[in-house]
CSV table of C-alpha atoms and ligand atoms in Angstrom, one decimal:
chain,number,residue,atom,x,y,z
A,1,UNK,CA,181.6,48.8,109.3
A,2,UNK,CA,180.5,48.1,112.8
A,3,UNK,CA,179.8,50.7,114.8
A,4,UNK,CA,181.7,50.4,118.7
A,5,UNK,CA,180.9,52.1,121.8
A,6,UNK,CA,184.1,52.3,123.8
A,7,UNK,CA,182.8,51.8,126.9
A,8,UNK,CA,185.2,52.5,130.7
A,9,UNK,CA,184.8,49.6,132.3
A,10,UNK,CA,185.6,50.0,136.4
A,11,UNK,CA,185.1,47.6,139.4
A,12,UNK,CA,181.7,50.2,140.0
A,13,UNK,CA,180.2,49.4,136.3
A,14,UNK,CA,176.6,47.4,136.6
A,15,UNK,CA,175.6,45.0,134.3
A,16,UNK,CA,172.8,44.3,131.7
A,17,UNK,CA,171.9,42.0,128.8
A,18,UNK,CA,169.9,40.4,126.7
A,19,UNK,CA,168.9,36.8,126.9
A,20,UNK,CA,168.3,34.4,123.7
A,21,UNK,CA,170.1,32.2,120.9
A,22,UNK,CA,171.0,33.1,118.4
A,23,UNK,CA,171.4,37.3,120.4
A,24,UNK,CA,174.7,37.6,117.7
A,25,UNK,CA,172.5,40.2,115.2
A,26,UNK,CA,170.6,41.9,117.8
A,27,UNK,CA,170.4,45.8,118.0
A,28,UNK,CA,169.7,45.9,121.9
A,29,UNK,CA,173.6,46.5,122.5
A,30,UNK,CA,173.8,49.8,120.7
A,31,UNK,CA,170.5,50.8,121.7
A,32,UNK,CA,171.2,50.1,125.3
A,33,UNK,CA,175.2,50.9,125.5
A,34,UNK,CA,174.4,54.4,124.2
A,35,UNK,CA,170.8,55.2,126.4
A,36,UNK,CA,173.8,54.1,128.9
A,37,UNK,CA,176.2,56.6,127.7
A,38,UNK,CA,173.2,59.5,127.2
A,39,UNK,CA,172.9,59.4,130.7
A,40,UNK,CA,176.2,59.1,132.3
A,41,UNK,CA,175.4,55.9,133.9
A,42,UNK,CA,178.4,53.4,134.9
A,43,UNK,CA,176.8,50.2,133.3
A,44,UNK,CA,177.2,48.2,130.1
A,45,UNK,CA,174.7,45.7,128.3
A,46,UNK,CA,175.9,42.6,127.1
A,47,UNK,CA,174.6,40.0,125.0
A,48,UNK,CA,173.9,36.8,126.6
A,49,UNK,CA,173.6,34.0,124.4
A,50,UNK,CA,172.3,30.5,126.1
A,51,UNK,CA,171.1,27.3,125.5
A,52,UNK,CA,167.5,26.5,126.3
A,53,UNK,CA,168.6,23.0,129.0
A,54,UNK,CA,170.6,26.7,130.6
A,55,UNK,CA,168.3,29.0,130.4
A,56,UNK,CA,166.4,28.5,134.6
A,57,UNK,CA,170.3,28.4,135.7
A,58,UNK,CA,171.2,30.8,133.1
A,59,UNK,CA,168.8,33.8,134.8
A,60,UNK,CA,169.1,32.8,138.3
A,61,UNK,CA,173.3,33.3,137.5
A,62,UNK,CA,172.2,36.1,136.0
A,63,UNK,CA,170.5,37.6,139.6
A,64,UNK,CA,173.8,36.3,141.5
A,65,UNK,CA,176.4,38.0,139.6
A,66,UNK,CA,173.8,41.7,140.2
A,67,UNK,CA,172.8,42.0,136.5
A,68,UNK,CA,170.1,45.0,137.3
A,69,UNK,CA,168.7,43.5,134.2
A,70,UNK,CA,167.8,41.9,131.1
A,71,UNK,CA,165.7,41.9,127.6
A,72,UNK,CA,164.6,38.3,126.3
A,73,UNK,CA,164.6,37.6,123.1
A,74,UNK,CA,163.4,34.9,120.4
A,75,UNK,CA,163.3,31.6,121.5
A,76,UNK,CA,162.9,32.4,125.5
A,77,UNK,CA,159.7,35.2,125.4
A,78,UNK,CA,157.6,32.6,125.9
A,79,UNK,CA,159.4,30.7,128.4
A,80,UNK,CA,160.9,32.6,130.8
A,81,UNK,CA,158.2,33.5,133.1
A,82,UNK,CA,158.3,29.6,135.2
A,83,UNK,CA,161.6,31.4,136.7
A,84,UNK,CA,160.0,34.4,137.5
A,85,UNK,CA,159.1,35.7,141.3
A,86,UNK,CA,156.1,36.7,139.7
A,87,UNK,CA,155.5,38.9,135.8
A,88,UNK,CA,152.6,41.9,135.2
A,89,UNK,CA,149.2,42.1,134.0
A,90,UNK,CA,150.8,43.1,130.6
A,91,UNK,CA,153.1,40.5,130.0
A,92,UNK,CA,150.3,37.2,131.2
A,93,UNK,CA,148.2,39.3,128.3
A,94,UNK,CA,150.8,38.6,125.9
A,95,UNK,CA,151.9,35.5,127.2
A,96,UNK,CA,155.9,36.3,127.1
A,97,UNK,CA,158.3,38.7,129.1
A,98,UNK,CA,160.8,41.1,127.0
A,99,UNK,CA,162.1,42.3,130.1
A,100,UNK,CA,163.7,41.1,133.5
A,101,UNK,CA,163.7,43.5,136.3
A,102,UNK,CA,165.6,42.6,139.1
A,103,UNK,CA,163.6,42.5,142.9
A,104,UNK,CA,164.8,41.4,145.9
A,105,UNK,CA,164.3,37.1,145.5
A,106,UNK,CA,165.1,36.8,141.8
A,107,UNK,CA,163.7,38.7,138.8
A,108,UNK,CA,160.3,39.9,138.1
A,109,UNK,CA,158.9,40.2,134.1
A,110,UNK,CA,157.3,42.9,132.2
A,111,UNK,CA,156.3,43.4,128.2
A,112,UNK,CA,157.3,46.6,126.6
A,113,UNK,CA,157.1,44.9,123.3
A,114,UNK,CA,153.4,46.3,122.7
A,115,UNK,CA,153.7,49.9,124.7
A,116,UNK,CA,156.5,50.0,122.7
A,117,UNK,CA,154.4,50.0,119.1
A,118,UNK,CA,151.8,52.7,120.5
A,119,UNK,CA,154.4,54.8,121.4
A,120,UNK,CA,156.0,54.4,117.7
A,121,UNK,CA,152.8,54.9,116.8
A,122,UNK,CA,152.1,58.1,118.9
A,123,UNK,CA,155.6,59.2,117.4
A,124,UNK,CA,154.1,59.6,113.9
A,125,UNK,CA,150.9,61.3,115.2
A,126,UNK,CA,149.0,58.1,114.5
A,127,UNK,CA,146.3,57.2,117.9
A,128,UNK,CA,144.7,53.7,118.1
A,129,UNK,CA,141.5,55.3,119.6
A,130,UNK,CA,138.1,54.1,117.2
A,131,UNK,CA,140.2,53.1,114.9
A,132,UNK,CA,140.5,49.4,113.3
A,133,UNK,CA,143.0,47.4,112.5
A,134,UNK,CA,144.1,44.4,110.5
A,135,UNK,CA,147.5,42.5,112.3
A,136,UNK,CA,149.0,39.7,109.4
A,137,UNK,CA,150.1,36.4,111.7
A,138,UNK,CA,149.1,35.0,114.7
A,139,UNK,CA,152.9,35.1,116.4
A,140,UNK,CA,154.5,36.5,119.9
A,141,UNK,CA,154.6,40.0,118.7
A,142,UNK,CA,151.4,39.8,117.0
A,143,UNK,CA,149.6,39.2,120.5
A,144,UNK,CA,151.7,41.6,121.9
A,145,UNK,CA,151.0,44.7,119.1
A,146,UNK,CA,146.8,42.8,120.2
A,147,UNK,CA,146.3,43.7,123.2
A,148,UNK,CA,148.1,46.8,123.4
A,149,UNK,CA,146.3,48.5,120.5
A,150,UNK,CA,142.9,47.1,122.3
A,151,UNK,CA,144.1,49.0,126.4
A,152,UNK,CA,144.3,51.8,124.0
A,153,UNK,CA,141.0,52.3,122.6
A,154,UNK,CA,141.4,50.7,119.1
A,155,UNK,CA,137.4,49.9,117.9
A,156,UNK,CA,137.9,46.5,116.2
A,157,UNK,CA,140.5,43.8,115.3
A,158,UNK,CA,141.3,40.8,112.7
A,159,UNK,CA,143.6,38.8,112.6
A,160,UNK,CA,144.5,37.0,109.4
A,161,UNK,CA,146.8,34.1,109.7
A,162,UNK,CA,147.5,30.7,107.9
A,163,UNK,CA,147.2,28.8,111.2
A,164,UNK,CA,143.5,29.4,112.4
A,165,UNK,CA,143.9,28.4,115.3
A,166,UNK,CA,147.0,30.9,116.6
A,167,UNK,CA,144.9,33.2,115.3
A,168,UNK,CA,141.8,32.5,117.5
A,169,UNK,CA,143.7,32.6,120.6
A,170,UNK,CA,144.6,36.0,120.0
A,171,UNK,CA,141.3,36.5,119.6
A,172,UNK,CA,139.8,35.5,122.8
A,173,UNK,CA,142.6,37.4,124.9
A,174,UNK,CA,141.3,40.8,122.8
A,175,UNK,CA,137.6,39.6,123.3
A,176,UNK,CA,138.2,39.4,127.1
A,177,UNK,CA,139.8,42.9,127.0
A,178,UNK,CA,136.0,44.2,125.2
A,179,UNK,CA,137.5,44.6,121.7
A,180,UNK,CA,135.6,43.5,119.4
A,181,UNK,CA,138.0,40.5,117.1
A,182,UNK,CA,137.7,38.1,114.2
A,183,UNK,CA,140.4,35.9,112.7
A,184,UNK,CA,141.1,35.0,109.6
A,185,UNK,CA,142.4,33.1,106.8
A,186,UNK,CA,144.4,34.1,103.6
A,187,UNK,CA,142.2,33.2,101.4
A,188,UNK,CA,139.1,34.3,102.5
A,189,UNK,CA,138.2,36.2,99.5
A,190,UNK,CA,136.4,38.6,102.6
A,191,UNK,CA,140.1,39.5,103.3
A,192,UNK,CA,140.8,42.1,100.1
A,193,UNK,CA,137.6,44.2,101.8
A,194,UNK,CA,139.0,43.7,105.6
A,195,UNK,CA,142.7,45.0,104.3
A,196,UNK,CA,141.2,48.0,102.4
A,197,UNK,CA,138.8,48.8,105.7
A,198,UNK,CA,141.6,49.2,108.1
A,199,UNK,CA,142.9,52.1,109.8
A,200,UNK,CA,146.1,50.2,110.1
A,201,UNK,CA,147.9,47.5,108.2
A,202,UNK,CA,150.3,45.6,110.7
A,203,UNK,CA,152.4,42.4,109.2
A,204,UNK,CA,154.2,40.5,111.9
A,205,UNK,CA,155.2,38.0,109.5
A,206,UNK,CA,159.0,37.5,108.5
A,207,UNK,CA,157.3,38.4,105.0
A,208,UNK,CA,160.1,40.2,103.3
A,209,UNK,CA,163.1,39.8,106.3
A,210,UNK,CA,166.4,40.0,105.0
A,211,UNK,CA,167.4,37.6,102.7
A,212,UNK,CA,164.2,37.1,101.5
A,213,UNK,CA,163.3,41.1,100.7
A,214,UNK,CA,161.2,40.4,97.2
A,215,UNK,CA,158.3,38.2,99.5
A,216,UNK,CA,155.3,39.9,100.7
A,217,UNK,CA,152.1,39.1,102.7
A,218,UNK,CA,149.7,36.6,100.7
A,219,UNK,CA,147.5,39.8,99.5
A,220,UNK,CA,147.2,42.3,96.8
A,221,UNK,CA,148.4,45.7,97.9
A,222,UNK,CA,146.6,47.4,95.5
A,223,UNK,CA,143.6,47.7,97.9
A,224,UNK,CA,145.7,49.7,99.9
A,225,UNK,CA,145.3,53.5,99.5
A,226,UNK,CA,145.8,57.0,101.0
A,227,UNK,CA,144.4,57.3,104.6
A,228,UNK,CA,145.7,54.1,105.8
A,229,UNK,CA,148.4,53.2,108.2
A,230,UNK,CA,151.1,50.8,107.0
A,231,UNK,CA,153.6,49.3,109.6
A,232,UNK,CA,156.2,46.5,109.3
A,233,UNK,CA,157.8,45.2,112.1
A,234,UNK,CA,161.1,44.5,110.5
A,235,UNK,CA,163.9,46.6,109.5
A,236,UNK,CA,166.1,44.9,108.2
A,237,UNK,CA,165.7,46.3,104.7
A,238,UNK,CA,165.1,49.3,106.5
A,239,UNK,CA,162.0,49.3,103.3
A,240,UNK,CA,160.5,45.9,102.8
A,241,UNK,CA,158.7,45.4,99.7
A,242,UNK,CA,155.7,45.8,101.4
A,243,UNK,CA,156.0,49.0,102.9
A,244,UNK,CA,157.4,50.1,99.2
A,245,UNK,CA,153.5,49.1,97.8
A,246,UNK,CA,152.0,51.0,100.7
A,247,UNK,CA,153.7,54.0,100.1
A,248,UNK,CA,153.1,54.1,96.4
A,249,UNK,CA,149.6,53.4,97.6
A,250,UNK,CA,149.7,57.0,99.2
A,251,UNK,CA,149.8,55.1,102.9
A,252,UNK,CA,152.0,56.3,105.8
A,253,UNK,CA,154.2,53.4,106.3
A,254,UNK,CA,157.1,52.8,109.4
A,255,UNK,CA,159.1,49.9,110.2
A,256,UNK,CA,160.1,48.0,112.9
A,257,UNK,CA,162.7,50.2,113.9
A,258,UNK,CA,160.3,53.0,116.0
A,259,UNK,CA,158.8,49.7,118.1
A,260,UNK,CA,162.0,48.6,118.9
A,261,UNK,CA,163.8,52.4,119.9
A,262,UNK,CA,160.4,52.0,122.0
A,263,UNK,CA,160.2,49.0,123.7
A,264,UNK,CA,163.9,49.8,124.5
A,265,UNK,CA,163.3,52.8,126.3
A,266,UNK,CA,161.0,51.5,128.5
A,267,UNK,CA,162.6,48.6,129.4
A,268,UNK,CA,165.8,51.5,130.4
A,269,UNK,CA,163.2,53.3,132.2
A,270,UNK,CA,162.3,50.5,134.6
A,271,UNK,CA,165.8,49.2,134.6
A,272,UNK,CA,167.5,52.8,135.7
A,273,UNK,CA,164.5,55.2,136.6
A,274,UNK,CA,165.3,57.5,134.3
A,275,UNK,CA,164.6,59.1,130.7
A,276,UNK,CA,167.3,58.2,127.8
A,277,UNK,CA,168.5,60.9,124.9
A,278,UNK,CA,167.9,60.0,122.2
A,279,UNK,CA,168.2,61.8,119.5
A,280,UNK,CA,170.2,60.3,117.1
A,281,UNK,CA,169.3,57.0,118.3
A,282,UNK,CA,167.6,55.8,115.1
A,283,UNK,CA,170.4,57.1,112.9
A,284,UNK,CA,172.7,54.9,114.4
A,285,UNK,CA,170.6,51.8,114.2
A,286,UNK,CA,170.3,52.6,110.6
A,287,UNK,CA,173.8,53.1,109.4
A,288,UNK,CA,175.0,49.8,111.9
A,289,UNK,CA,172.0,47.8,109.3
A,290,UNK,CA,173.3,48.9,106.3
A,291,UNK,CA,176.8,48.5,107.5
A,292,UNK,CA,176.1,44.4,108.0
B,301,NAP,P1,156.4,34.3,115.8
B,301,NAP,O1,155.9,34.4,116.8
B,301,NAP,O2,157.1,33.0,114.9
B,301,NAP,O3,155.3,34.8,114.3
B,301,NAP,C1,155.6,34.5,113.3
B,301,NAP,C2,154.2,34.8,112.0
B,301,NAP,O4,154.2,35.0,111.0
B,301,NAP,C3,153.3,33.4,112.3
B,301,NAP,O5,151.6,33.7,112.6
B,301,NAP,C4,153.1,32.7,111.3
B,301,NAP,O6,152.0,32.6,110.4
B,301,NAP,C5,153.4,33.9,110.4
B,301,NAP,N1,154.3,33.5,109.3
B,301,NAP,C6,155.7,32.9,109.5
B,301,NAP,N2,155.9,32.9,107.9
B,301,NAP,C7,154.9,32.8,106.9
B,301,NAP,C8,154.8,33.0,105.5
B,301,NAP,N3,155.3,32.0,104.9
B,301,NAP,N4,153.3,32.7,105.2
B,301,NAP,C9,152.3,33.3,105.8
B,301,NAP,N5,152.5,33.7,106.9
B,301,NAP,C10,153.7,32.9,107.9
B,301,NAP,O7,157.5,35.6,115.0
B,301,NAP,P2,157.3,36.4,115.9
B,301,NAP,O8,158.0,36.9,117.1
B,301,NAP,O9,155.6,37.5,116.3
B,301,NAP,O10,158.4,38.2,115.0
B,301,NAP,C11,157.5,38.2,113.9
B,301,NAP,C12,157.9,39.6,112.9
B,301,NAP,O11,158.0,40.5,113.9
B,301,NAP,C13,159.9,39.0,112.9
B,301,NAP,O12,160.0,39.3,111.7
B,301,NAP,C14,160.5,39.9,113.7
B,301,NAP,O13,162.0,40.0,113.5
B,301,NAP,C15,159.6,40.8,114.1
B,301,NAP,N6,159.6,42.1,115.4
B,301,NAP,C16,160.3,42.8,115.5
B,301,NAP,C17,159.8,43.7,116.9
B,301,NAP,C18,160.4,44.9,116.7
B,301,NAP,O14,160.4,45.4,117.9
B,301,NAP,N7,160.3,45.8,115.5
B,301,NAP,C19,159.3,42.9,117.6
B,301,NAP,C20,159.5,41.7,117.5
B,301,NAP,C21,159.6,41.2,116.2
B,301,NAP,P3,151.6,30.7,111.6
B,301,NAP,O15,151.7,31.0,112.4
B,301,NAP,O16,150.9,30.1,110.4
B,301,NAP,O17,152.9,29.5,111.0
């Protein structure tokens, strides 16, 4: 059963939304409309599917129509910056924008993904200060997560990826932030030791995501042990095979909902200056996922 929020739309209703392609499976409309309702703000948040060739005029159109802001998702996070009045330092370091903020002459871009990730860790009483991390994958989310971990005092990051060039690009950015970083491919014998000795292991690959729920990142999960924190950015399924196996090894685990919620709260705060009330939001998102 789909969870529908009934909104009363009137002449003063403000607009926000998420730009991407596809957007029909996005949880952000449920998340952000719940946030608007929680503070009694007269606003709605809608999915905005847009073709690549219409991206520039689409963004200009949203500004002309008075949108207070928008999120950006796949495949446009790396492409929208050229159509904005400017971007934050964080978005520049991450090479991606996930939040558009209305300004006088157009939208300005920020990225709340990495900060949201670190906040989700803080909610589980985990701080990056002086810790080590192994990041599995080297795409957009790996870069966002790595930059924020580096900004929050992590000691060392190893990026493990098939494409060493992509991992190397993240290593370069992290290095500029003064954090020790290395890139490795999956077939290097040292991988076992790196994963076994990391305080934090983050899966940023789609391996394990529905419908291929039996897939695992290619390392022996028996090297995991108590005291390690294993985070999977995937939230469908709520518990990936990686998280099941990590739990079995005694690790602390977290799925991608924490990051999704926290990046959403940060975007909402930027748009509205208000803090949403979020007590039951995780249950709401889980119910929506389980109903699919
Ligand atoms: P992306 O830019 O496409 O990067 C995906 C990475 O996974 C790439 O480095 C790729 O390696 C690696 N990969 C893909 N298939 C692989 C395979 N079969 N074996 C080994 N490595 C593989 O994607 P993204 O935007 O970073 O997103 C990645 C995941 O994070 C997705 O599952 C997405 O849903 C999730 N995510 C969650 C949140 C959240 O809020 N929870 C936010 C953003 C993303 P190569 O470079 O070698 O191709």
